[in-house]
Tab-separated table of C-alpha atoms in Angstrom:
chain	number	residue	atom	x	y	z
A	24	MET	CA	-0.004	0.042	-0.060
A	25	ALA	CA	1.264	3.416	-0.893
A	26	THR	CA	2.443	5.480	1.981
A	27	GLN	CA	0.010	8.283	3.070
A	28	ILE	CA	1.573	11.458	4.494
A	29	ASN	CA	-0.487	14.151	6.191
A	30	PHE	CA	1.583	17.399	5.652
A	31	PRO	CA	0.730	20.791	6.488
A	32	GLN	CA	-1.265	22.530	3.805
A	33	PRO	CA	-0.625	26.010	2.686
A	34	ALA	CA	-2.745	28.780	4.401
A	35	GLU	CA	-5.730	30.168	2.316
A	36	GLY	CA	-4.194	32.687	-0.121
A	37	GLU	CA	-0.720	31.446	0.307
A	38	VAL	CA	1.076	30.324	-2.963
A	39	ARG	CA	1.806	26.619	-3.051
A	40	LEU	CA	5.432	26.056	-4.017
A	41	PRO	CA	6.039	23.274	-6.767
A	42	GLN	CA	6.722	19.971	-5.104
A	43	ASN	CA	5.762	16.275	-5.008
A	44	ILE	CA	6.085	14.864	-1.649
A	45	GLU	CA	4.748	11.301	-2.804
A	46	ALA	CA	7.635	11.308	-5.336
A	47	GLU	CA	10.182	12.028	-2.673
A	48	ALA	CA	8.941	9.266	-0.336
A	49	ALA	CA	8.781	6.737	-3.064
A	50	LEU	CA	12.293	7.601	-4.160
A	51	LEU	CA	13.715	7.405	-0.570
A	52	GLY	CA	12.011	3.994	-0.004
A	53	ALA	CA	13.500	2.530	-3.302
A	54	MET	CA	17.004	3.925	-2.223
A	55	MET	CA	16.610	1.990	1.197
A	56	ILE	CA	15.267	-1.209	-0.485
A	57	ASP	CA	18.166	-1.258	-3.303
A	58	ASN	CA	21.340	0.562	-2.106
A	59	ARG	CA	22.865	0.149	-5.699
A	60	LEU	CA	20.013	2.486	-6.787
A	61	ALA	CA	20.837	4.793	-3.900
A	62	ASP	CA	24.437	5.121	-5.202
A	63	ASP	CA	23.226	6.238	-8.482
A	64	MET	CA	20.621	8.746	-7.089
A	65	LEU	CA	23.264	10.201	-4.792
A	66	GLU	CA	25.143	11.610	-7.651
A	67	ARG	CA	21.933	13.100	-9.269
A	68	LEU	CA	20.415	15.053	-6.197
A	69	GLU	CA	21.269	17.104	-3.111
A	70	PRO	CA	19.488	17.226	0.199
A	71	ASP	CA	18.052	20.658	-0.523
A	72	HIS	CA	16.338	19.336	-3.760
A	73	PHE	CA	13.874	17.611	-1.414
A	74	TYR	CA	10.857	19.928	-0.546
A	75	GLU	CA	10.052	18.143	2.731
A	76	PRO	CA	13.155	18.904	5.209
A	77	VAL	CA	12.952	15.427	6.807
A	78	HIS	CA	13.254	13.886	3.470
A	79	GLY	CA	16.361	15.807	2.733
A	80	ARG	CA	17.742	14.658	5.946
A	81	ILE	CA	17.143	11.102	5.315
A	82	PHE	CA	18.821	11.535	1.971
A	83	GLU	CA	21.882	13.152	3.742
A	84	LYS	CA	22.212	10.160	6.287
A	85	ILE	CA	21.943	7.645	3.422
A	86	ARG	CA	24.637	9.446	1.674
A	87	ILE	CA	26.984	9.363	4.800
A	88	LEU	CA	26.307	5.555	5.262
A	89	ARG	CA	26.963	4.723	1.776
A	90	ALA	CA	30.166	6.753	1.824
A	91	GLN	CA	31.435	4.554	4.428
A	92	ASP	CA	30.238	1.521	2.330
A	93	MET	CA	27.471	0.675	4.986
A	94	LEU	CA	24.072	-0.681	4.530
A	95	ALA	CA	21.535	2.209	4.312
A	96	ASN	CA	18.245	0.819	5.358
A	97	PRO	CA	15.462	1.505	8.001
A	98	VAL	CA	17.330	-0.329	10.722
A	99	THR	CA	20.705	1.390	10.015
A	100	LEU	CA	19.171	4.871	9.781
A	101	ARG	CA	16.999	4.448	12.763
A	102	PRO	CA	19.406	5.575	15.506
A	103	MET	CA	20.075	8.838	13.454
A	104	PHE	CA	16.441	9.916	13.812
A	105	VAL	CA	15.629	8.976	17.344
A	106	GLU	CA	15.918	12.431	18.496
A	107	ASP	CA	14.879	14.105	15.053
A	108	LEU	CA	11.829	16.429	16.081
A	109	GLY	CA	10.648	16.714	12.407
A	110	MET	CA	10.691	12.658	12.213
A	111	LYS	CA	8.673	12.602	15.562
A	112	GLU	CA	5.855	14.603	13.796
A	113	LEU	CA	5.689	11.918	11.218
A	114	GLY	CA	5.376	9.007	13.682
A	115	GLY	CA	9.016	8.720	14.718
A	116	PRO	CA	11.887	6.368	13.265
A	117	ALA	CA	8.874	3.841	12.153
A	118	TYR	CA	8.403	6.285	9.396
A	119	LEU	CA	11.564	5.003	7.664
A	120	ALA	CA	9.994	1.383	7.489
A	121	GLN	CA	6.836	2.974	6.196
A	122	LEU	CA	8.707	4.481	3.105
A	123	THR	CA	9.852	1.110	2.117
A	124	GLY	CA	6.095	-0.267	2.128
A	125	SER	CA	5.822	0.432	-1.558
A	126	GLY	CA	7.940	-0.718	-4.356
A	127	ALA	CA	6.732	1.943	-6.827
A	128	GLY	CA	10.060	3.925	-6.573
A	129	LEU	CA	12.010	0.907	-7.794
A	130	ILE	CA	10.273	1.113	-11.115
A	131	GLY	CA	10.249	4.835	-11.749
A	132	ALA	CA	13.473	5.974	-9.625
A	133	LYS	CA	15.063	7.879	-12.403
A	134	GLN	CA	11.773	9.646	-13.367
A	135	PHE	CA	11.018	10.565	-9.739
A	136	ALA	CA	14.617	11.803	-9.348
A	137	GLN	CA	14.288	14.091	-12.430
A	138	GLN	CA	10.839	15.358	-11.144
A	139	ILE	CA	12.115	15.978	-7.850
A	140	TYR	CA	15.196	18.038	-9.352
A	141	ASP	CA	13.026	19.909	-11.791
A	142	LEU	CA	10.612	20.807	-8.991
A	143	ALA	CA	13.453	22.047	-6.891
A	144	MET	CA	14.669	24.387	-9.748
A	145	LEU	CA	11.117	25.743	-10.188
A	146	ARG	CA	11.226	26.662	-6.282
A	147	SER	CA	14.588	28.246	-6.812
A	148	LEU	CA	13.181	30.344	-9.499
A	149	VAL	CA	10.395	31.441	-7.362
A	150	THR	CA	12.893	32.462	-4.768
A	151	VAL	CA	15.087	34.363	-7.187
A	152	GLY	CA	11.779	36.102	-8.456
A	153	ARG	CA	10.669	37.069	-4.993
A	154	THR	CA	14.117	38.293	-4.100
A	155	LEU	CA	14.232	40.369	-7.182
A	156	VAL	CA	10.826	41.919	-6.599
A	157	ASP	CA	11.890	42.715	-2.872
A	158	ARG	CA	15.066	44.448	-4.168
A	159	ALA	CA	13.277	46.322	-7.045
A	160	THR	CA	10.672	47.819	-4.531
A	161	ASP	CA	13.206	48.591	-1.720
A	162	THR	CA	14.132	52.181	-2.265
A	163	SER	CA	15.504	52.817	1.084
A	164	GLU	CA	19.150	52.668	-0.080
A	165	ALA	CA	20.973	53.881	-3.206
A	166	ILE	CA	19.283	52.527	-6.284
A	167	ASP	CA	21.401	50.808	-8.794
A	168	PRO	CA	19.190	48.796	-11.360
A	169	ARG	CA	22.196	47.520	-13.457
A	170	LYS	CA	23.747	45.995	-10.206
A	171	GLN	CA	20.254	44.324	-9.520
A	172	ILE	CA	20.193	42.985	-12.935
A	173	GLU	CA	23.611	41.560	-12.777
A	174	LEU	CA	22.739	39.873	-9.282
A	175	ALA	CA	19.703	38.391	-10.687
A	176	GLU	CA	21.584	36.980	-13.709
A	177	GLU	CA	24.248	35.611	-11.311
A	178	GLU	CA	21.554	33.810	-9.294
A	179	LEU	CA	19.746	32.546	-12.441
A	180	PHE	CA	23.156	31.209	-13.609
A	181	ARG	CA	23.600	29.257	-10.355
A	182	VAL	CA	20.184	27.728	-10.682
A	183	ALA	CA	20.933	26.736	-14.248
A	184	ALA	CA	24.335	25.251	-13.473
A	185	ASP	CA	22.906	23.336	-10.445
A	186	GLY	CA	22.762	19.677	-11.197
A	187	ASP	CA	25.174	19.636	-14.217
A	188	SER	CA	27.364	16.889	-12.813
A	189	GLU	CA	25.655	14.315	-14.966
A	190	ASN	CA	26.377	16.232	-18.154
A	191	ALA	CA	29.960	16.791	-16.954
A	192	VAL	CA	30.617	13.114	-16.573
A	193	LYS	CA	31.966	11.761	-19.981
A	194	SER	CA	32.615	8.147	-20.865
A	195	PHE	CA	36.091	7.252	-22.216
A	196	ALA	CA	34.587	7.004	-25.689
A	197	GLU	CA	33.372	10.397	-25.647
A	198	ALA	CA	36.804	11.741	-24.241
A	199	THR	CA	38.762	10.041	-26.969
A	200	THR	CA	36.376	11.488	-29.668
A	201	LEU	CA	37.188	15.034	-28.194
A	202	ALA	CA	41.010	14.264	-28.123
A	203	ILE	CA	40.863	12.927	-31.801
A	204	GLN	CA	38.939	16.027	-32.970
A	205	MET	CA	41.636	18.290	-31.360
A	206	ALA	CA	44.368	16.303	-32.930
A	207	ASP	CA	42.637	16.542	-36.272
A	208	ARG	CA	42.232	20.243	-35.857
A	209	ALA	CA	45.920	20.520	-35.087
A	210	LEU	CA	46.690	18.363	-38.297
A	211	ASN	CA	44.756	20.411	-40.608
A	212	SER	CA	45.149	23.935	-39.433
A	213	GLY	CA	48.483	24.353	-41.144
A	214	GLY	CA	50.357	25.507	-38.205
A	215	HIS	CA	50.070	22.561	-35.955
A	216	LEU	CA	47.244	24.361	-33.810
A	217	SER	CA	45.105	22.455	-31.621
A	218	GLY	CA	43.692	25.728	-30.040
A	219	ILE	CA	42.905	29.391	-31.021
A	220	THR	CA	45.903	31.019	-32.838
A	221	THR	CA	47.880	33.797	-31.298
A	222	GLY	CA	48.627	34.973	-34.767
A	223	LEU	CA	52.339	34.539	-33.818
A	224	ASP	CA	53.906	31.289	-35.337
A	225	SER	CA	56.703	31.122	-32.707
A	226	ILE	CA	54.279	31.334	-29.894
A	227	ASN	CA	51.845	28.909	-31.590
A	228	GLY	CA	54.886	26.559	-32.062
A	229	LYS	CA	55.532	26.621	-28.318
A	230	ILE	CA	52.051	26.326	-26.687
A	231	GLY	CA	49.809	24.850	-29.537
A	232	GLY	CA	47.537	27.949	-29.467
A	233	LEU	CA	45.022	28.886	-26.737
A	234	HIS	CA	43.235	26.030	-25.518
A	235	ARG	CA	39.482	25.933	-24.385
A	236	SER	CA	38.695	26.029	-20.660
A	237	ASP	CA	42.333	27.244	-20.103
A	238	LEU	CA	43.268	30.161	-17.734
A	239	LEU	CA	46.489	31.830	-19.140
A	240	ILE	CA	48.133	34.546	-17.036
A	241	LEU	CA	50.210	37.023	-18.919
A	242	ALA	CA	52.454	39.007	-16.490
A	243	GLY	CA	55.146	41.615	-16.802
A	244	ARG	CA	56.600	44.539	-14.981
A	245	PRO	CA	55.174	48.107	-16.245
A	246	GLY	CA	56.609	49.218	-19.667
A	247	MET	CA	57.145	45.583	-20.819
A	248	GLY	CA	54.310	45.665	-23.240
A	249	LYS	CA	51.963	42.995	-21.848
A	250	THR	CA	48.734	45.021	-22.697
A	251	SER	CA	50.323	45.554	-26.354
A	252	LEU	CA	50.850	41.628	-26.625
A	253	ALA	CA	47.475	40.908	-25.330
A	254	THR	CA	45.949	43.429	-27.803
A	255	ASN	CA	47.955	41.831	-30.580
A	256	ILE	CA	46.715	38.282	-29.720
A	257	ALA	CA	43.081	39.370	-29.370
A	258	PHE	CA	43.179	41.148	-32.740
A	259	ASN	CA	45.077	38.255	-34.539
A	260	ALA	CA	42.367	35.732	-33.250
A	261	ALA	CA	39.407	37.842	-34.189
A	262	ARG	CA	41.146	38.696	-37.607
A	263	ARG	CA	41.677	34.840	-38.364
A	264	TRP	CA	37.866	34.389	-37.552
A	265	MET	CA	36.793	37.034	-39.819
A	266	ASP	CA	38.957	35.758	-42.555
A	267	ASP	CA	37.846	32.162	-42.179
A	268	MET	CA	34.309	33.337	-42.221
A	269	ASN	CA	34.737	35.253	-45.494
A	270	ALA	CA	36.569	32.100	-46.856
A	271	GLY	CA	33.497	29.827	-46.174
A	272	ILE	CA	35.336	27.738	-43.535
A	273	ALA	CA	32.851	26.189	-41.044
A	274	PRO	CA	33.043	27.784	-37.410
A	275	GLU	CA	33.988	24.517	-35.745
A	276	LYS	CA	37.119	24.285	-38.290
A	277	SER	CA	38.302	27.729	-37.706
A	278	VAL	CA	41.557	28.570	-35.482
A	279	GLY	CA	40.138	32.157	-35.087
A	280	ALA	CA	37.801	33.323	-32.437
A	281	LYS	CA	35.265	35.974	-31.630
A	282	VAL	CA	36.948	37.789	-28.823
A	283	ALA	CA	35.776	39.749	-25.692
A	284	PHE	CA	38.427	42.234	-24.307
A	285	PHE	CA	37.623	43.559	-20.795
A	286	SER	CA	39.886	46.577	-20.317
A	287	LEU	CA	39.746	47.866	-16.914
A	288	GLU	CA	42.446	50.251	-17.335
A	289	MET	CA	42.303	51.574	-20.890
A	290	SER	CA	39.388	53.122	-22.668
A	291	ALA	CA	37.845	51.397	-25.623
A	292	ASP	CA	39.146	54.157	-27.999
A	293	GLN	CA	42.549	53.767	-26.707
A	294	LEU	CA	42.646	50.132	-27.474
A	295	ALA	CA	41.155	50.908	-30.914
A	296	THR	CA	43.863	53.489	-31.502
A	297	ARG	CA	46.627	50.872	-30.582
A	298	ILE	CA	44.985	48.455	-33.324
A	299	LEU	CA	44.725	51.045	-35.876
A	300	ALA	CA	48.251	52.215	-35.360
A	301	GLU	CA	49.452	48.614	-35.768
A	302	GLN	CA	47.334	47.855	-38.882
A	303	SER	CA	48.197	51.122	-40.537
A	304	ARG	CA	51.910	51.285	-39.319
A	305	ILE	CA	51.344	54.589	-38.029
A	306	SER	CA	52.754	55.692	-34.591
A	307	SER	CA	50.184	55.764	-32.030
A	308	GLU	CA	51.777	58.759	-30.577
A	309	ALA	CA	51.265	60.591	-33.973
A	310	LEU	CA	47.714	59.376	-34.056
A	311	ARG	CA	46.988	61.003	-30.505
A	312	MET	CA	48.721	64.163	-31.497
A	313	GLY	CA	47.300	64.399	-34.947
A	314	LYS	CA	50.690	64.522	-36.502
A	315	ILE	CA	49.918	62.488	-39.554
A	316	SER	CA	50.150	63.231	-43.307
A	317	LYS	CA	46.920	62.936	-45.780
A	318	GLN	CA	48.642	59.776	-46.989
A	319	GLU	CA	48.719	58.331	-43.457
A	320	PHE	CA	45.241	59.423	-42.861
A	321	ARG	CA	44.159	57.583	-45.985
A	322	GLN	CA	45.946	54.463	-44.655
A	323	LEU	CA	44.063	54.761	-41.252
A	324	ALA	CA	40.840	55.044	-43.018
A	325	GLU	CA	41.467	51.989	-45.108
A	326	ALA	CA	42.492	50.070	-41.881
A	327	ALA	CA	39.173	51.248	-40.174
A	328	SER	CA	37.203	50.166	-43.133
A	329	ASP	CA	38.866	46.648	-43.351
A	330	LEU	CA	38.361	46.161	-39.696
A	331	GLN	CA	34.539	47.399	-39.394
A	332	ASN	CA	33.085	43.794	-39.172
A	333	LEU	CA	36.175	42.597	-36.815
A	334	PRO	CA	34.480	40.240	-34.100
A	335	LEU	CA	36.251	42.077	-31.203
A	336	TYR	CA	34.053	43.255	-28.455
A	337	ILE	CA	35.486	45.835	-25.996
A	338	ASP	CA	34.108	46.368	-22.489
A	339	ASP	CA	35.945	49.357	-20.749
A	340	THR	CA	33.842	49.304	-17.491
A	341	ALA	CA	36.024	50.197	-14.745
A	342	GLY	CA	35.824	48.406	-11.268
A	343	LEU	CA	34.106	45.275	-12.447
A	344	SER	CA	33.776	42.591	-9.731
A	345	ILE	CA	34.501	38.816	-10.703
A	346	SER	CA	30.798	38.008	-10.563
A	347	ALA	CA	29.872	40.988	-12.806
A	348	LEU	CA	32.484	39.841	-15.308
A	349	HIS	CA	31.107	36.369	-15.396
A	350	THR	CA	27.618	37.955	-15.841
A	351	ARG	CA	28.718	40.007	-18.935
A	352	VAL	CA	30.614	37.210	-20.446
A	353	ARG	CA	27.469	34.940	-20.336
A	354	ARG	CA	25.387	37.783	-21.630
A	355	LEU	CA	27.675	38.410	-24.637
A	356	GLN	CA	27.788	34.394	-25.215
A	357	ARG	CA	24.094	34.447	-25.596
A	358	ARG	CA	24.172	37.612	-27.949
A	359	LEU	CA	26.720	36.027	-30.111
A	360	GLY	CA	24.691	32.739	-30.439
A	361	ASN	CA	27.289	30.737	-28.187
A	362	GLN	CA	30.122	31.721	-30.668
A	363	LEU	CA	32.297	33.770	-28.163
A	364	GLY	CA	35.669	31.937	-28.298
A	365	PHE	CA	38.222	33.944	-26.291
A	366	VAL	CA	38.234	36.236	-23.336
A	367	VAL	CA	40.931	38.776	-22.253
A	368	VAL	CA	40.952	40.629	-19.019
A	369	ASP	CA	43.326	43.482	-18.534
A	370	TYR	CA	44.260	43.315	-15.713
A	371	LEU	CA	43.464	40.936	-12.940
A	372	GLN	CA	44.363	43.178	-9.903
A	373	LEU	CA	41.766	45.762	-11.159
A	374	LEU	CA	38.923	43.188	-10.614
A	375	SER	CA	37.237	43.072	-7.283
A	376	GLY	CA	36.005	40.138	-5.214
A	377	SER	CA	32.999	39.717	-3.083
A	378	ALA	CA	32.730	41.898	-0.018
A	379	LYS	CA	33.442	38.962	2.207
A	380	ALA	CA	36.651	38.182	0.558
A	381	SER	CA	37.528	41.842	0.517
A	382	GLY	CA	37.270	41.958	4.369
A	383	ASP	CA	39.510	38.923	4.598
A	384	GLY	CA	42.453	40.849	2.964
A	385	ARG	CA	43.780	41.478	-0.455
A	386	VAL	CA	45.507	38.056	-0.874
A	387	GLN	CA	42.234	36.271	-0.050
A	388	GLU	CA	40.404	38.499	-2.430
A	389	ILE	CA	43.123	37.942	-5.421
A	390	SER	CA	42.639	34.064	-4.669
A	391	GLU	CA	38.845	34.251	-5.132
A	392	ILE	CA	39.446	36.444	-8.434
A	393	SER	CA	41.940	33.781	-9.800
A	394	ARG	CA	39.484	30.925	-8.917
A	395	GLY	CA	36.706	32.825	-10.514
A	396	LEU	CA	38.612	33.415	-13.792
A	397	LYS	CA	39.385	29.612	-14.033
A	398	ASN	CA	35.800	28.862	-13.289
A	399	LEU	CA	34.857	31.294	-16.054
A	400	ALA	CA	37.008	29.403	-18.572
A	401	LYS	CA	35.675	26.089	-17.630
A	402	ASP	CA	32.020	27.261	-17.456
A	403	MET	CA	32.204	29.162	-20.933
A	404	ASN	CA	34.697	26.585	-22.262
A	405	VAL	CA	36.865	29.256	-23.684
A	406	PRO	CA	40.413	30.296	-23.070
A	407	VAL	CA	40.624	33.293	-20.752
A	408	LEU	CA	43.832	35.444	-20.836
A	409	ALA	CA	44.144	37.539	-17.622
A	410	LEU	CA	47.002	40.104	-17.324
A	411	SER	CA	48.794	40.434	-14.120
A	412	GLN	CA	51.108	42.697	-12.243
A	413	LEU	CA	54.433	41.510	-10.827
A	414	SER	CA	55.967	42.410	-7.643
A	415	ARG	CA	58.932	44.921	-7.170
A	416	ALA	CA	61.218	42.054	-6.292
A	417	VAL	CA	62.023	41.743	-10.002
A	418	GLU	CA	63.765	45.177	-9.798
A	419	GLN	CA	65.923	44.185	-6.873
A	420	ARG	CA	67.727	41.419	-8.877
A	421	GLU	CA	70.531	41.732	-11.310
A	422	ASP	CA	68.785	39.458	-13.633
A	423	LYS	CA	65.484	41.029	-14.169
A	424	ARG	CA	63.812	38.052	-16.007
A	425	PRO	CA	60.604	37.413	-13.965
A	426	GLN	CA	60.033	34.089	-12.040
A	427	LEU	CA	56.775	32.662	-10.825
A	428	SER	CA	57.451	33.868	-7.204
A	429	ASP	CA	57.075	37.260	-8.644
A	430	LEU	CA	53.422	37.079	-9.189
A	431	ARG	CA	51.935	39.664	-7.162
A	432	GLU	CA	49.831	39.231	-3.951
A	433	SER	CA	48.913	35.498	-4.322
A	434	GLY	CA	50.383	32.016	-5.083
A	435	SER	CA	46.971	31.002	-5.972
A	436	ILE	CA	47.329	32.887	-9.403
A	437	GLU	CA	49.988	30.249	-10.362
A	438	GLN	CA	48.058	27.344	-8.841
A	439	ASP	CA	44.894	28.181	-10.703
A	440	ALA	CA	46.588	29.029	-13.948
A	441	ASP	CA	47.025	26.496	-16.698
A	442	MET	CA	49.702	28.519	-18.187
A	443	VAL	CA	51.929	31.495	-16.971
A	444	LEU	CA	53.573	33.702	-19.496
A	445	PHE	CA	56.086	36.566	-18.859
A	446	VAL	CA	56.914	39.364	-20.974
A	447	TYR	CA	60.411	40.537	-20.689
A	448	ARG	CA	62.336	43.249	-22.796
A	449	GLU	CA	65.971	43.915	-21.908
A	450	ASP	CA	66.315	46.876	-23.987
A	451	TYR	CA	63.866	48.628	-21.401
A	452	TYR	CA	66.468	48.149	-18.714
A	453	VAL	CA	69.470	48.618	-20.936
A	454	ALA	CA	68.003	52.025	-22.026
A	455	ALA	CA	67.649	53.046	-18.348
A	456	LYS	CA	71.149	52.604	-17.866
A	457	GLU	CA	72.570	54.974	-20.479
A	458	PRO	CA	75.692	56.725	-19.035
A	459	LYS	CA	76.575	60.475	-19.601
A	460	ARG	CA	76.920	61.241	-23.401
A	461	ALA	CA	80.429	62.288	-24.131
A	462	THR	CA	81.206	65.860	-25.269
A	463	GLU	CA	84.320	67.387	-26.694
A	464	GLY	CA	86.906	67.681	-23.896
A	465	ASP	CA	85.633	64.615	-21.856
A	466	ASP	CA	88.341	62.014	-21.034
A	467	ALA	CA	88.359	58.807	-23.117
A	468	LYS	CA	86.632	56.739	-20.400
A	469	ILE	CA	83.400	58.542	-20.813
A	470	PHE	CA	83.593	58.056	-24.669
A	471	GLU	CA	84.399	54.295	-24.105
A	472	ASP	CA	81.456	53.857	-21.373
A	473	HIS	CA	78.856	55.283	-23.789
A	474	ALA	CA	80.282	53.405	-26.883
A	475	LYS	CA	79.908	50.108	-24.886
A	476	TRP	CA	76.414	51.084	-23.891
A	477	ALA	CA	75.479	51.852	-27.400
A	478	MET	CA	76.717	48.362	-28.629
A	479	ASP	CA	74.664	46.722	-25.804
A	480	MET	CA	71.472	48.760	-26.725
A	481	GLU	CA	71.982	47.933	-30.507
A	482	ARG	CA	72.251	44.089	-29.575
A	483	VAL	CA	68.701	44.001	-27.587
A	484	PHE	CA	66.849	46.812	-29.182
A	485	GLY	CA	63.561	45.880	-30.351
A	486	LEU	CA	63.646	42.380	-28.973
A	487	ALA	CA	61.488	40.846	-26.547
A	488	GLU	CA	61.089	37.591	-24.636
A	489	LEU	CA	57.911	35.667	-23.995
A	490	ILE	CA	58.874	33.168	-21.116
A	491	VAL	CA	56.593	30.227	-20.755
A	492	ALA	CA	57.175	29.646	-16.995
A	493	LYS	CA	54.378	27.256	-16.403
A	494	GLN	CA	52.479	25.046	-18.955
A	495	ARG	CA	50.099	22.081	-18.215
A	496	HIS	CA	50.154	20.881	-21.732
A	497	GLY	CA	53.848	20.923	-22.528
A	498	ALA	CA	57.163	21.994	-21.677
A	499	THR	CA	58.369	25.447	-20.369
A	500	GLY	CA	60.857	27.601	-22.183
A	501	LYS	CA	61.175	30.833	-24.126
A	502	VAL	CA	60.242	32.604	-27.278
A	503	THR	CA	61.985	35.500	-28.847
A	504	LEU	CA	59.872	38.176	-30.413
A	505	ARG	CA	60.367	41.346	-32.255
A	506	PHE	CA	58.564	44.369	-30.590
A	507	GLU	CA	57.993	47.900	-32.331
A	508	PRO	CA	57.195	50.300	-29.668
A	509	GLU	CA	56.044	53.069	-32.057
A	510	ILE	CA	53.076	51.045	-33.237
A	511	THR	CA	53.055	48.709	-30.143
A	512	ARG	CA	53.401	45.516	-32.222
A	513	PHE	CA	54.933	42.173	-31.498
A	514	SER	CA	55.828	40.003	-34.364
A	515	ASP	CA	57.802	36.836	-34.973
A	516	TYR	CA	61.562	37.339	-34.921
A	517	VAL	CA	63.825	35.642	-37.373
A	518	GLY	CA	67.530	35.991	-36.632
A	519	ASP	CA	70.548	34.877	-34.683
A	520	TYR	CA	69.557	36.564	-31.191
A	521	SER	CA	70.629	34.241	-28.449
A	522	SER	CA	70.283	34.534	-24.813
A	523	PRO	CA	70.408	32.314	-21.722
A	524	SER	CA	67.995	29.365	-22.322
A	525	TYR	CA	64.993	28.742	-19.909
A	526	GLU	CA	64.218	25.008	-20.099
């Protein structure tokens, strides 16, 4: 006989939340009858998916017993509920045996579990809706509608993400299919790319491109050109996508990407100026000052016309929180029909964490931000390139090349990152050491010192190193690049430059 349960009914006029207590009872009974079934259900549901609190506690106790490889049935569960007040209202621990009185749950367990989960999601939506209404009608504090929208989107995303574990589990056959597809893409890309192109063959050859769900940290001291390199890579990926689409290449075959660039330091027009300067090969300083000829202006106009359909989206909102960043990426992903393929954040230390993490100190806040960026990469299944500052410890050493220990404020950045890249330009430091210029009448040593400095400067001028300090997918090492500071452009270097190896 099916179990009859007399639970309190909602008061007149009170909204009845979506629930099916009978399905909950039937499922719990089936789990206690067949513990193999229980093991399967424990992966699909959580205690708070049950509307009746006693049912949620029974589910949790079953989970505890099964985790210890013990039988979970009315006899073994009974001692855990002797003092449970909610259980006493249902007749005491004898209620556990009552749940196993019907075998209906054994036949339809999966359907019952799905319904319990679906109803829990609907209750969560009701809660989000009520909270949204309460916030929207509360004008006692400063009103920030956009902040409320972002909070609502974040809560809706948590509801949608809840219970995705089943979809996250892949069989080995599914995993190998994905691996083969990645290898096929690398084979047919022409540049041995398994990820999204950086537009620089030397970097692609070292890291295989930008891989989905990876968090990449690009760090460097001020003046090294890390924003320039990030902008170059973002442009190159977006340009490749545009060119591939114009050539009729299927989106899944392209090694380019639609790119979201979150610039927390520079404005959108400043970034656009950098890109136009690079493409038209006109000094960005000359562009800002208006010191260009009519021919150069024509070059600039042609570059702007050529790039008007470039799938590079710039958000220059200052002071974003990590949760707001997540919300904006999801919003853009929906707007682009799930075709967003690459996210750049310039830079990590300008993001803010939750108020709680902020109160725990800056190191804890940075840890939350780095974890949030990694979660963003995994949730959106796109590579995320985040720029980061380095500590001043670099400046105290004779060799100014950065190390992992120089990552500023938190070791969690190194831990969460799949790849850590450092930009280093020796000419920046050599230029700062220029000795006094010799003039007529100075002694020979002054002439000699300046001549020696000039030779050193000639050796390193325009060269940069990209140091791969950490890489989950391959070896660490170093790539030499050419850097043109006038147009803020990095490019592949072909020459006989040699410097200490980093293997």
